[in-house]
Coordinates of C-alpha atoms and ligand atoms in Angstrom, one line a residue:
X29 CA 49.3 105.0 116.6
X30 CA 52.1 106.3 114.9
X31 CA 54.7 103.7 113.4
X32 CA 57.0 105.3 114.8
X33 CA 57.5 107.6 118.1
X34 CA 60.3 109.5 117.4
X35 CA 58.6 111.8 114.3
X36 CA 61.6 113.2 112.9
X37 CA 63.6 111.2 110.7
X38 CA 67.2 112.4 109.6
X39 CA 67.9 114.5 107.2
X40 CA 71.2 115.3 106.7
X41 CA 72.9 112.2 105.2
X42 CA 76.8 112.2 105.5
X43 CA 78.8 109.9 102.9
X44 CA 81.0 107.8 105.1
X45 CA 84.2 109.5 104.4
X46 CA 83.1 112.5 105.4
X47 CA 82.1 111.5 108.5
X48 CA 85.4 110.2 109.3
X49 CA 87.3 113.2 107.7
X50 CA 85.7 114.7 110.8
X51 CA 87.8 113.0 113.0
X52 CA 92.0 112.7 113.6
X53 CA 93.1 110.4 115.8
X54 CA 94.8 110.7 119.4
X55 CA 96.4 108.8 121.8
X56 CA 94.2 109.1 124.7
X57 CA 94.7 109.0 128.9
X58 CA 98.4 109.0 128.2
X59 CA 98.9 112.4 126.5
X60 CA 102.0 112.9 126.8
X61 CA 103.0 110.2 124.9
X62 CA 100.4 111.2 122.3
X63 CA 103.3 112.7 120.0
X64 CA 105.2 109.9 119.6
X65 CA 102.3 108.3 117.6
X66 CA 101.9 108.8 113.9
X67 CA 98.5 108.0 112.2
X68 CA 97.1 108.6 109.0
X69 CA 93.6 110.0 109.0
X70 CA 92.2 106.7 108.6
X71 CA 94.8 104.4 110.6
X72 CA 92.4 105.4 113.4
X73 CA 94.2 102.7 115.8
X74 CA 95.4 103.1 119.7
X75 CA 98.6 101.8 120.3
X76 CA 98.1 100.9 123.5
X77 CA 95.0 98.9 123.5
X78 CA 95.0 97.7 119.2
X79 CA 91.5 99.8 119.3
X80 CA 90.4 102.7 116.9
X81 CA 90.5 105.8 118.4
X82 CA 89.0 109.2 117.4
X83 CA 89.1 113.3 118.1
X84 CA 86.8 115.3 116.4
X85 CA 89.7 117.8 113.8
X86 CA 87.6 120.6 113.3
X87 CA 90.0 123.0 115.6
X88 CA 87.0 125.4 116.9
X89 CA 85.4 122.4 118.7
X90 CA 86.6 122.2 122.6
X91 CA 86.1 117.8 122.9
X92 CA 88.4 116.7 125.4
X93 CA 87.6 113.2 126.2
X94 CA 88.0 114.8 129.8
X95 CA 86.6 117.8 131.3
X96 CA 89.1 120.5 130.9
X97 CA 90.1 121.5 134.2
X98 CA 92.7 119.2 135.3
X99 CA 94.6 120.5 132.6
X100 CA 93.9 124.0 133.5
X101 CA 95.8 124.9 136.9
X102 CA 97.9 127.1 136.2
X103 CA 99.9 127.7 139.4
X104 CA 99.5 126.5 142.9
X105 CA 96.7 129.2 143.7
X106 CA 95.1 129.5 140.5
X107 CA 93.3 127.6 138.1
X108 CA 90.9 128.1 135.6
X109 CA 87.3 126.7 135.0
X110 CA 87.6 127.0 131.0
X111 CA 85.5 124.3 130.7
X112 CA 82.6 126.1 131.2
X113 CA 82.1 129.2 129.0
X114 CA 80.2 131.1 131.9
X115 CA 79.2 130.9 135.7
X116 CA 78.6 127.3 136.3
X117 CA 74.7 127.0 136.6
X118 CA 74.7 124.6 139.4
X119 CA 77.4 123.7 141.5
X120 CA 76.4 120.5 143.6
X121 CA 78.8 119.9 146.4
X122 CA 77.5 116.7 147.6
X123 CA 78.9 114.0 150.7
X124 CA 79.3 110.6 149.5
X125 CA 78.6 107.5 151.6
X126 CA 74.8 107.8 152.5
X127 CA 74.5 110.9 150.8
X128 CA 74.9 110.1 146.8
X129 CA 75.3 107.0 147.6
X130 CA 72.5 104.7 149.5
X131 CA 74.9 101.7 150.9
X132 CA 71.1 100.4 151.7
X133 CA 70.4 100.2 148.2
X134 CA 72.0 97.4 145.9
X135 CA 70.3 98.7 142.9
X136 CA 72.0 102.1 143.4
X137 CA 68.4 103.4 142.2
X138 CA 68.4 107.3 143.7
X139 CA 72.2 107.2 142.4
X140 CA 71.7 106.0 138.7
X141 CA 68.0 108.2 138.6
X142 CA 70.5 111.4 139.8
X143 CA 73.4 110.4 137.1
X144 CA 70.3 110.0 134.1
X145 CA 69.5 113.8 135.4
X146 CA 73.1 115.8 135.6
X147 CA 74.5 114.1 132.3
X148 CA 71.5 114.8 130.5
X149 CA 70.3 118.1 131.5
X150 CA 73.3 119.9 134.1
X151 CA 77.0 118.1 133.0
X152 CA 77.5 120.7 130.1
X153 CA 76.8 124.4 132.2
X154 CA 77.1 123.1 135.7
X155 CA 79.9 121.4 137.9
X156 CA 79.9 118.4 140.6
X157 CA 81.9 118.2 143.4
X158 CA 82.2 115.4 145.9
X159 CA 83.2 116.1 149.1
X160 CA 83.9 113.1 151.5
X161 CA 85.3 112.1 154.2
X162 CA 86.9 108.9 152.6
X163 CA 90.8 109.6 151.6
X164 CA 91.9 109.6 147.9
X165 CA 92.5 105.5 148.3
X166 CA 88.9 104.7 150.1
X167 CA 87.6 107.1 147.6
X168 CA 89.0 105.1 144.1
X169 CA 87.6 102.4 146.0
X170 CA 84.0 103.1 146.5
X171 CA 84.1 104.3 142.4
X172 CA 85.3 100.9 141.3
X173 CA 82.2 99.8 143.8
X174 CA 79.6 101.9 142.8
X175 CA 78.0 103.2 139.5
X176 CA 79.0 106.7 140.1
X177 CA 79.6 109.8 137.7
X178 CA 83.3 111.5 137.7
X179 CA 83.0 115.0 139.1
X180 CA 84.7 118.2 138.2
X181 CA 86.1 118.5 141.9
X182 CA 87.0 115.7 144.0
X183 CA 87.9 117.2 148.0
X184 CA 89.1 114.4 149.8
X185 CA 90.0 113.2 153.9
X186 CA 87.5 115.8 155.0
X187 CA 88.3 118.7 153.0
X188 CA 92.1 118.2 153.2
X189 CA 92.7 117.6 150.0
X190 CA 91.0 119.0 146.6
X191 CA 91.9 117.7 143.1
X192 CA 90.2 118.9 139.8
X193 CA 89.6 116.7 136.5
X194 CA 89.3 112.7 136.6
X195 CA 93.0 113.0 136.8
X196 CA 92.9 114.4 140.4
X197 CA 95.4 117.1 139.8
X198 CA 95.7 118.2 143.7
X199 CA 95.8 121.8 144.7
X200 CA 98.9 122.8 145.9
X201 CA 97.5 126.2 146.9
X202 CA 95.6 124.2 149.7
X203 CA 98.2 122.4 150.8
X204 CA 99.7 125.7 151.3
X205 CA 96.7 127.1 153.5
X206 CA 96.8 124.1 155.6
X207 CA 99.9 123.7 156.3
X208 CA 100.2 126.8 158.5
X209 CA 99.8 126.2 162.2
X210 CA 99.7 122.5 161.7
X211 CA 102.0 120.1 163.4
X212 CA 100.8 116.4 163.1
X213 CA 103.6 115.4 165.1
X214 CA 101.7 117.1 167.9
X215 CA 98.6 116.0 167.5
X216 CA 99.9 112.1 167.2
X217 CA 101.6 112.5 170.6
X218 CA 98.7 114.4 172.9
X219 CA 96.7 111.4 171.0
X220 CA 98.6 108.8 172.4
X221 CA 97.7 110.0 175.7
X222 CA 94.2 108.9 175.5
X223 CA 93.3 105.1 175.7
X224 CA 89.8 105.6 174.3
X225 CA 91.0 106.3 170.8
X226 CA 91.8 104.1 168.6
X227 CA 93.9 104.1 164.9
X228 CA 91.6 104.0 161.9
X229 CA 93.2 102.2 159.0
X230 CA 96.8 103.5 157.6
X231 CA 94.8 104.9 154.5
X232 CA 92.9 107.3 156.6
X233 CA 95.6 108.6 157.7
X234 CA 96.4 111.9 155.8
X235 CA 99.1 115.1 156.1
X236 CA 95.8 116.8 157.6
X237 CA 94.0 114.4 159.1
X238 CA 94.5 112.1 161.7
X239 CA 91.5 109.7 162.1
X240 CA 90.7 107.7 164.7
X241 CA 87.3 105.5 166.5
X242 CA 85.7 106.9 169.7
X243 CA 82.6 105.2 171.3
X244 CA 79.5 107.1 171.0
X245 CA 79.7 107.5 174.9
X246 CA 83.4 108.5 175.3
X247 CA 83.2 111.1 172.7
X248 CA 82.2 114.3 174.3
X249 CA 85.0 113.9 176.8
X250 CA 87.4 112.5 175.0
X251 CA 87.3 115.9 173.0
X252 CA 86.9 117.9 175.6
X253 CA 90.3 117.0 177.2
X254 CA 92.0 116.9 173.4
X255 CA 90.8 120.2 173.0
X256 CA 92.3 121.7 176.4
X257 CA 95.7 119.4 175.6
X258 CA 96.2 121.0 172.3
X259 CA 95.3 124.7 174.0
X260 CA 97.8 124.0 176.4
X261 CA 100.5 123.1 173.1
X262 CA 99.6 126.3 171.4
X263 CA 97.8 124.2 168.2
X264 CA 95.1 125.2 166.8
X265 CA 92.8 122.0 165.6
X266 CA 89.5 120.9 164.5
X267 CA 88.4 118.4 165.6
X268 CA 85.1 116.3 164.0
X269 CA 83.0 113.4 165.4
X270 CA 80.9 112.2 162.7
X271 CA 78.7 109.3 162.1
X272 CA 78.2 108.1 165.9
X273 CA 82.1 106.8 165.7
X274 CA 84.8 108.5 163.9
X275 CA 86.8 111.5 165.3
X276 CA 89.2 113.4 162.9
X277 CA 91.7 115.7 164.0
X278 CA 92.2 118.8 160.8
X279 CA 93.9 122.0 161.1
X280 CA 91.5 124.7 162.1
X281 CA 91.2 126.0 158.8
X282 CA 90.4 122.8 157.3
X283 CA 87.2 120.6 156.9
X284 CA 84.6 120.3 154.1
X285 CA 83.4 123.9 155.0
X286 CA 86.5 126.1 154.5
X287 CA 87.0 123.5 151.5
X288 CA 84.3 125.1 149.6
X289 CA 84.5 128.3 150.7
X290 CA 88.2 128.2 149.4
X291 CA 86.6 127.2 145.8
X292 CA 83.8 129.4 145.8
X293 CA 86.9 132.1 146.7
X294 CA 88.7 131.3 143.6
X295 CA 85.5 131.4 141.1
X296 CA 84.7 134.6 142.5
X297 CA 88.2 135.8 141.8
X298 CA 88.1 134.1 138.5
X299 CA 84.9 136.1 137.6
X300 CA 82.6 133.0 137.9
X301 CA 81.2 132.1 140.7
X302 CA 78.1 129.5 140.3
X303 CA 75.1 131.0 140.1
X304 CA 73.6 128.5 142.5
X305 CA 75.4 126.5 145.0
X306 CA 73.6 123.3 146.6
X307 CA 75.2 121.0 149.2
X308 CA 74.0 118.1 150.3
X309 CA 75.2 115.4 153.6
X310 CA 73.6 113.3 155.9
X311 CA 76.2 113.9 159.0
X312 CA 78.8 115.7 161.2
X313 CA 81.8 116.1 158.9
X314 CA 79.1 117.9 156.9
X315 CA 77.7 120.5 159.1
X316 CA 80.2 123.1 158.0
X317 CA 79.2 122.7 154.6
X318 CA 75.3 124.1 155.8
X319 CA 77.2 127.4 157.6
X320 CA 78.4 128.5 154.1
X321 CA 76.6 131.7 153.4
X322 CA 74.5 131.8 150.4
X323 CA 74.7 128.2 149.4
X324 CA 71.4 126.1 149.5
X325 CA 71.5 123.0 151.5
X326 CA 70.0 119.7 151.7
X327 CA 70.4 117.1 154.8
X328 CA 68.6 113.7 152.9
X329 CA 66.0 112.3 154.9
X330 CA 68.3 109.7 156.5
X331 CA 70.9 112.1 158.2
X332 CA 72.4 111.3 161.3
X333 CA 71.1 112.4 164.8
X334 CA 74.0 114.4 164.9
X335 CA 73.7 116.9 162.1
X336 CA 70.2 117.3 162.5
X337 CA 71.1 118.4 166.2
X338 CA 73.5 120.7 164.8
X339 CA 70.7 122.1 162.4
X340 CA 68.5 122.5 165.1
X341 CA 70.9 124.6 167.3
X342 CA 72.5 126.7 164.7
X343 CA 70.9 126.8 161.7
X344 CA 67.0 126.6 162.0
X345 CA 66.1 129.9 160.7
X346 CA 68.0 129.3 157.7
X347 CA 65.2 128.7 155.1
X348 CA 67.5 127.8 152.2
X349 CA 68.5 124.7 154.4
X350 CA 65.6 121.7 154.1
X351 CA 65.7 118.0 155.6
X352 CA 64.9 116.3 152.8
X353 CA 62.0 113.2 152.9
X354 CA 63.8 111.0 150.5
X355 CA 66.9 109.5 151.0
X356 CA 70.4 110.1 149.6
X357 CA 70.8 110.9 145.9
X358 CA 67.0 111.3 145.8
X359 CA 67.1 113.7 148.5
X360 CA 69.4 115.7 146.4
X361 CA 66.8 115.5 143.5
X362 CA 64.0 116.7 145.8
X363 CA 66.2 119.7 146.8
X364 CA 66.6 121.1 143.1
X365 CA 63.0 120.8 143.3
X366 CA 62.0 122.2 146.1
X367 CA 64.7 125.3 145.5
X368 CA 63.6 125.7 142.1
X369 CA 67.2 125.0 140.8
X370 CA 66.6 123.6 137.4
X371 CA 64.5 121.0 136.3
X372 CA 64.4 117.8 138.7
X373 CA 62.9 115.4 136.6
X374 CA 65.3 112.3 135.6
X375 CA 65.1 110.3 132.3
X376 CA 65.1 107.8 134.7
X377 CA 61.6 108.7 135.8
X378 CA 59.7 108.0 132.8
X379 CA 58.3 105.0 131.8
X380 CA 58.0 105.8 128.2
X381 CA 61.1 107.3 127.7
X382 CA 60.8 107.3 123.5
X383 CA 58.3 109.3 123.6
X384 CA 59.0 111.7 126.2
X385 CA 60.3 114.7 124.9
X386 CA 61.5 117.7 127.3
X387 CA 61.0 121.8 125.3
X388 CA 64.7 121.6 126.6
X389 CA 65.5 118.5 124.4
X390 CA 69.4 118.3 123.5
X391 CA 71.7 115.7 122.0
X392 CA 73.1 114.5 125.6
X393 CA 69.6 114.3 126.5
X394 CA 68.5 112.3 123.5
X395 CA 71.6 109.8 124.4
X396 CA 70.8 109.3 128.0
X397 CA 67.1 108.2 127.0
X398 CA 68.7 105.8 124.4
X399 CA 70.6 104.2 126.5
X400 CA 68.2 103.9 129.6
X401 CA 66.2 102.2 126.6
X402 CA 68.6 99.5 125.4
X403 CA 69.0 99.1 129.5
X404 CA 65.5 98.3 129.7
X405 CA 65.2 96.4 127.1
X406 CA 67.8 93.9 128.1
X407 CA 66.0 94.1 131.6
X408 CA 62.6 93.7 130.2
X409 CA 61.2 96.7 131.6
X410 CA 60.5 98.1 128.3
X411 CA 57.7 96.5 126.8
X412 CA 58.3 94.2 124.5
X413 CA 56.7 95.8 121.2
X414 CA 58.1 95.5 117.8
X415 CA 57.2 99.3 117.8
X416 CA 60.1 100.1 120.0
X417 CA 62.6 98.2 118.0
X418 CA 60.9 100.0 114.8
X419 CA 61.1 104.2 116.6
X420 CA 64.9 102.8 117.5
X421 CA 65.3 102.3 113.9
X422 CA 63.7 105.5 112.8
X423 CA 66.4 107.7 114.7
X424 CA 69.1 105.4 113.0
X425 CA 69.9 106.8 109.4
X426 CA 69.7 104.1 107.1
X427 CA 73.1 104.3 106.0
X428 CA 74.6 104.7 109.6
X429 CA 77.4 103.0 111.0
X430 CA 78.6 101.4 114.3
X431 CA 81.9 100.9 115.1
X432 CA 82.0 98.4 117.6
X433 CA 84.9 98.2 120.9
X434 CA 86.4 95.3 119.1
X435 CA 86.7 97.5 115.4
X436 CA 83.7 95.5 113.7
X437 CA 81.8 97.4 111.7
X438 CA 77.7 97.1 111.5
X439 CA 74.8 99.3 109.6
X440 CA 73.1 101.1 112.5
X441 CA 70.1 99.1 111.3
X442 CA 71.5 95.9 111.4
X443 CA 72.8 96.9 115.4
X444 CA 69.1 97.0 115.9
X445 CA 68.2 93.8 114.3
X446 CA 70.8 91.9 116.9
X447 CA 69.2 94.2 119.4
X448 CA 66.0 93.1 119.4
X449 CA 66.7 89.4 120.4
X450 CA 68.4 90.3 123.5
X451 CA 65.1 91.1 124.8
X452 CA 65.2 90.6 128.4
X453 CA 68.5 88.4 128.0
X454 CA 69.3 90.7 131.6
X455 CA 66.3 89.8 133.4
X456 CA 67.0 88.7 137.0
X457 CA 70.7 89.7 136.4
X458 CA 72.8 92.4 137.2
X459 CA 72.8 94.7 134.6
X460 CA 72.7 98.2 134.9
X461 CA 73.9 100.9 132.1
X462 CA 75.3 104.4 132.6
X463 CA 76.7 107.5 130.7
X464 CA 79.1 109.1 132.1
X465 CA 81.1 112.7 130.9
X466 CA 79.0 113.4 128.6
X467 CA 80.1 116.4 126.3
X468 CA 78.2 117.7 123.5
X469 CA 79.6 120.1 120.7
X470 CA 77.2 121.3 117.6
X471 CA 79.8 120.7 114.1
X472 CA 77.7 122.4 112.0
X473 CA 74.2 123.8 112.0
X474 CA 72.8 120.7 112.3
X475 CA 74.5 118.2 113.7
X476 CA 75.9 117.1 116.9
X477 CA 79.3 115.1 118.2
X478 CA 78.1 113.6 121.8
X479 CA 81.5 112.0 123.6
X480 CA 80.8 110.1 126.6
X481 CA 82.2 107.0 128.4
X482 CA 79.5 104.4 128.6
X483 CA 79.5 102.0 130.9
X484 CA 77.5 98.7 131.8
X485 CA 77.8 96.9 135.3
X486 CA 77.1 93.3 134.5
X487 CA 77.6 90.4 136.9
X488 CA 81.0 89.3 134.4
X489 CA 82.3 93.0 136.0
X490 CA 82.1 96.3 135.0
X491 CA 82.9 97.6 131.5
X492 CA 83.4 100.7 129.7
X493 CA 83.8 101.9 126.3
X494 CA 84.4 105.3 125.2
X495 CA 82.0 106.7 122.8
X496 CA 81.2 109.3 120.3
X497 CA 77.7 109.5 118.3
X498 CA 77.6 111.7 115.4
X499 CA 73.6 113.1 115.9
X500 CA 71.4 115.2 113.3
X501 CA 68.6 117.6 113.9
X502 CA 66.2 118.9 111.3
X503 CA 65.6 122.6 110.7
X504 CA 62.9 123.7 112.4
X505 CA 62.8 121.1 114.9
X506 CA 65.6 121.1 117.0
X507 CA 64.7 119.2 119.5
X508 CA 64.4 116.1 117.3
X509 CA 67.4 114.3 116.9
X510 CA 68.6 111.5 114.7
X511 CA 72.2 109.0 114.6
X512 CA 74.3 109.0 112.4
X513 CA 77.4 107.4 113.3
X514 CA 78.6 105.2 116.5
X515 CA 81.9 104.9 117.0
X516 CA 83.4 102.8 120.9
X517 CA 86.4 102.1 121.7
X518 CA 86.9 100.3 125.1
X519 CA 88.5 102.2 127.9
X520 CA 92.0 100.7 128.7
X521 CA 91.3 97.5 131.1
X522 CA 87.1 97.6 130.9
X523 CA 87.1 95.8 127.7
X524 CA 83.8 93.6 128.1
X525 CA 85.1 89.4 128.3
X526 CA 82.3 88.5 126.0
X527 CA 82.3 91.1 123.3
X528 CA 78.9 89.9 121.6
X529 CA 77.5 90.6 124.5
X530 CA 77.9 94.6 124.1
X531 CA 75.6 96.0 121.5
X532 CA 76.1 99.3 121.6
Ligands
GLC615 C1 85.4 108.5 156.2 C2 86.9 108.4 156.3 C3 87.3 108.4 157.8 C4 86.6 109.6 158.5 C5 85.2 109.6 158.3 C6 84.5 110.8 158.9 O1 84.8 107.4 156.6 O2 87.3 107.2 155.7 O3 88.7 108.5 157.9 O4 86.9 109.6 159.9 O5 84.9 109.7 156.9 O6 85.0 112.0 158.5
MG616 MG1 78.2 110.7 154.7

């Protein structure tokens, strides 16, 4: 056996200073109080939360801590998808709630397997887009819940509302659409004429969309007489019963269907439209998305009676449309699969991730697989060899540095050393690990800045730090990687309670 099973050892050794002179400083998540703040290149402090902070100088890179978009809209019916240099390669338009997310699954398995696979191999030429049902409040709410990645795209309240960037910068060219033939002030009063409906929650309630419960058995003539009532008004409505109990009322043109096609619109105007769409749902609020033309679909395994009854009437010819035999998020794997979409297999889904290497191998790759590691590790579902700890110091150059959340500073070797005691310190605990936003640039012929929020779900909460690893490859072999320089700072109100207890 090898002593160690990454072969590649770093090559290119950077004095410290010059590591840093690759960074200036930026107030971040606040930009526009950015230039009020004066730093020297080394006074590397946020004044906001006392940490270091760092943006890479060199001018040619393109490393926004955030994907570009939200800051791209130019006008109410245009905006630009700079952040991708090209057609996006995969556009996944995926339903939330038991669709991405398993609400049967406490170890959020299929979701954290699909989050290992996008940030690694599709988050730097592809985009996500959620598309739920939930309203921008319910939405924030199941994030804070779940361990779930930020998309590029967030469409809201059933299509109703899209936003772009993790900043949710709605599109006011939307609003525009939908708010032709649409009076909500009809639709509340022909509503209130029907005893069988009742008020969701205040929250649901959107400027196109009025939700409300129906019994399974009231449903099909409960909309039968709202349709005739708004006939007979002159309004033109959609009206959706999803998930055996809730009935929303949209303008016709709205709805997670004429959503999409509205974006797929835009990129096609823009010049980019993704090469391959894939949508994925499990019930009625997402039947529209399947009537899409050209986009491949995927109903997981666990879809409501209801959609697959819609699939069956009008869509069962339609071979780019499967039901999927795995559930949620790993339905949505199984469909890149089975459409031949791009490769399908998660970091996640390897035992031995160290040794594992892809042809495809890239520095947001290599960083997933490290930190799926250290997650293991603390789980004790690695094995406990001192070889592991041993290949984690081989890809550490042995002058590297850490910079720790809280500003201490450690060799990358002596991280590794406290690292190995925590060996299964997470065993039997909640205690999961993921990478989110992950954005790689290549500085120089060789080397690498990967930017990325980590974050680890703990039972003492959820935390989050943001990160940048300075990574190495060596002529020849670029697919082997080496680190180089660590530098976290913790994201504004995720700061972990006991700060020991975050290694890396
Ligand atoms: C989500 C929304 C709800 C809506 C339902 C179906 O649960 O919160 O308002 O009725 O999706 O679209
Ligand atoms: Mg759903």
């Amino acid at each position: 056996m090898p002593a160690c099973l990454y072969s590649f050892r770093p090559f290119l050794c950077l004095p410290r200073h010059d590591i840093s002179s690759l960074f200036i400083p930026i107030g971040r998540r606040k930009p526009n109080q950015t230039k009020n703040l004066s730093f020297s290149p080394f006074s590397l402090t946020n004044p906001y939360t006392g940490n270091p902070i760092f943006q890479p100088r060199t001018t040619s890179l393109t490393l926004s801590r955030r994907p570009r978009i939200a800051n791209l809209i130019s006008g109410p019916l245009s905006w630009k998808m700079d952040r991708l240099d090209g057609p996006a390669r995969l556009m996944i338009v995926s339903d939330l709630d038991h669709t991405m997310v398993d609400h049967h699954d406490p170890e959020n398995t299929s979701l954290l397997r699909f989050n290992a696979l996008w940030e690694s191999l599709y988050r730097h030429d592809s985009l996500l887009v959620f598309s739920t049902g939930r309203s921008p409040t319910l939405y924030k709410q199941l994030r804070n819940e779940k361990p779930m990645l930020t998309p590029d795209i967030t469409i809201t309240s059933v299509g109703t509302e899209i936003t772009y960037g993790d900043s949710m910068v709605p599109d006011q060219g939307w609003v525009n659409v939908l708010n032709q033939k649409w009076d909500r002030n009809v639709v509340l009063e022909e509503t209130a004429k029907l005893p069988q409906l009742k008020f969701q929650s205040e929250t649901e309630q959107r400027p196109h969309k009025v939700s409300f419960y129906v019994e399974k058995g009231h449903a099909q003539d409960v909309i039968s007489s709202l349709s005739d009532r708004f006939e007979k008004r002159g309004l033109h409505v959609k009206i959706i019963y999803s998930g055996g109990i809730d009935l929303d009322i949209l303008p016709q043109g709205a709805g997670k269907g004429q959503a999409l096609a509205y974006l797929l619109k835009k990129f096609k105007e823009g010049g980019k439209p993704p090469i391959n769409t894939l949508v994925c749902g499990d019930s009625g609020n997402d039947a529209e998305l399947f009537s899409i033309p050209d986009v491949y679909g995927v109903m997981v395994s666990n879809a409501q009676e209801e959609l697959l009854q819609w699939h069956a009437e009008h869509a069962k010819e339609n071979t780019k449309i499967i039901h999927a035999s795995n559930r949620c998020a790993a339905g949505i794997i199984e469909a890149i699969g089975h459409f031949g979409l791009g490769p399908n297999t998660s970091p996640r889904d390897s035992s031995d991730i160290l040794v594992s290497k892809l042809d495809n191998s890239n520095p947001s790759h290599e960083v997933v697989k490290f930190y799926i590691t250290y997650e293991r590790w603390r789980r004790a579902e690695a094995e406990k060899s001192d070889l592991l700890i041993q290949s984690l110091k081989h890809i550490c150059h042995p002058t590297g540095i850490a910079v720790h959340p809280s500003g201490v500073e450690h060799s990358l070797h002596e991280c590794i050393d406290t690292f190995g005691p925590h060996y299964g310190d997470k065993q039997g605990k909640q205690f999961r690990v993921w990478l989110d936003r992950v954005f790689t640039s290549q500085i120089g012929s060789t080397s690498w800045l990967v930017k990325f929020d980590k974050w680890e779900l703990t039972d003492d909460g959820r935390h989050c730090s943001l990160t940048t690893i300075l990574l190495n490859s060596e002529p020849g072999n670029p697919g082997a990687f080496s680190l180089l320089h660590v530098h976290q700072t913790w994201l504004e109100g995720f700061a972990a309670r006991c700060q020991n207890d975050w290694i890396f």
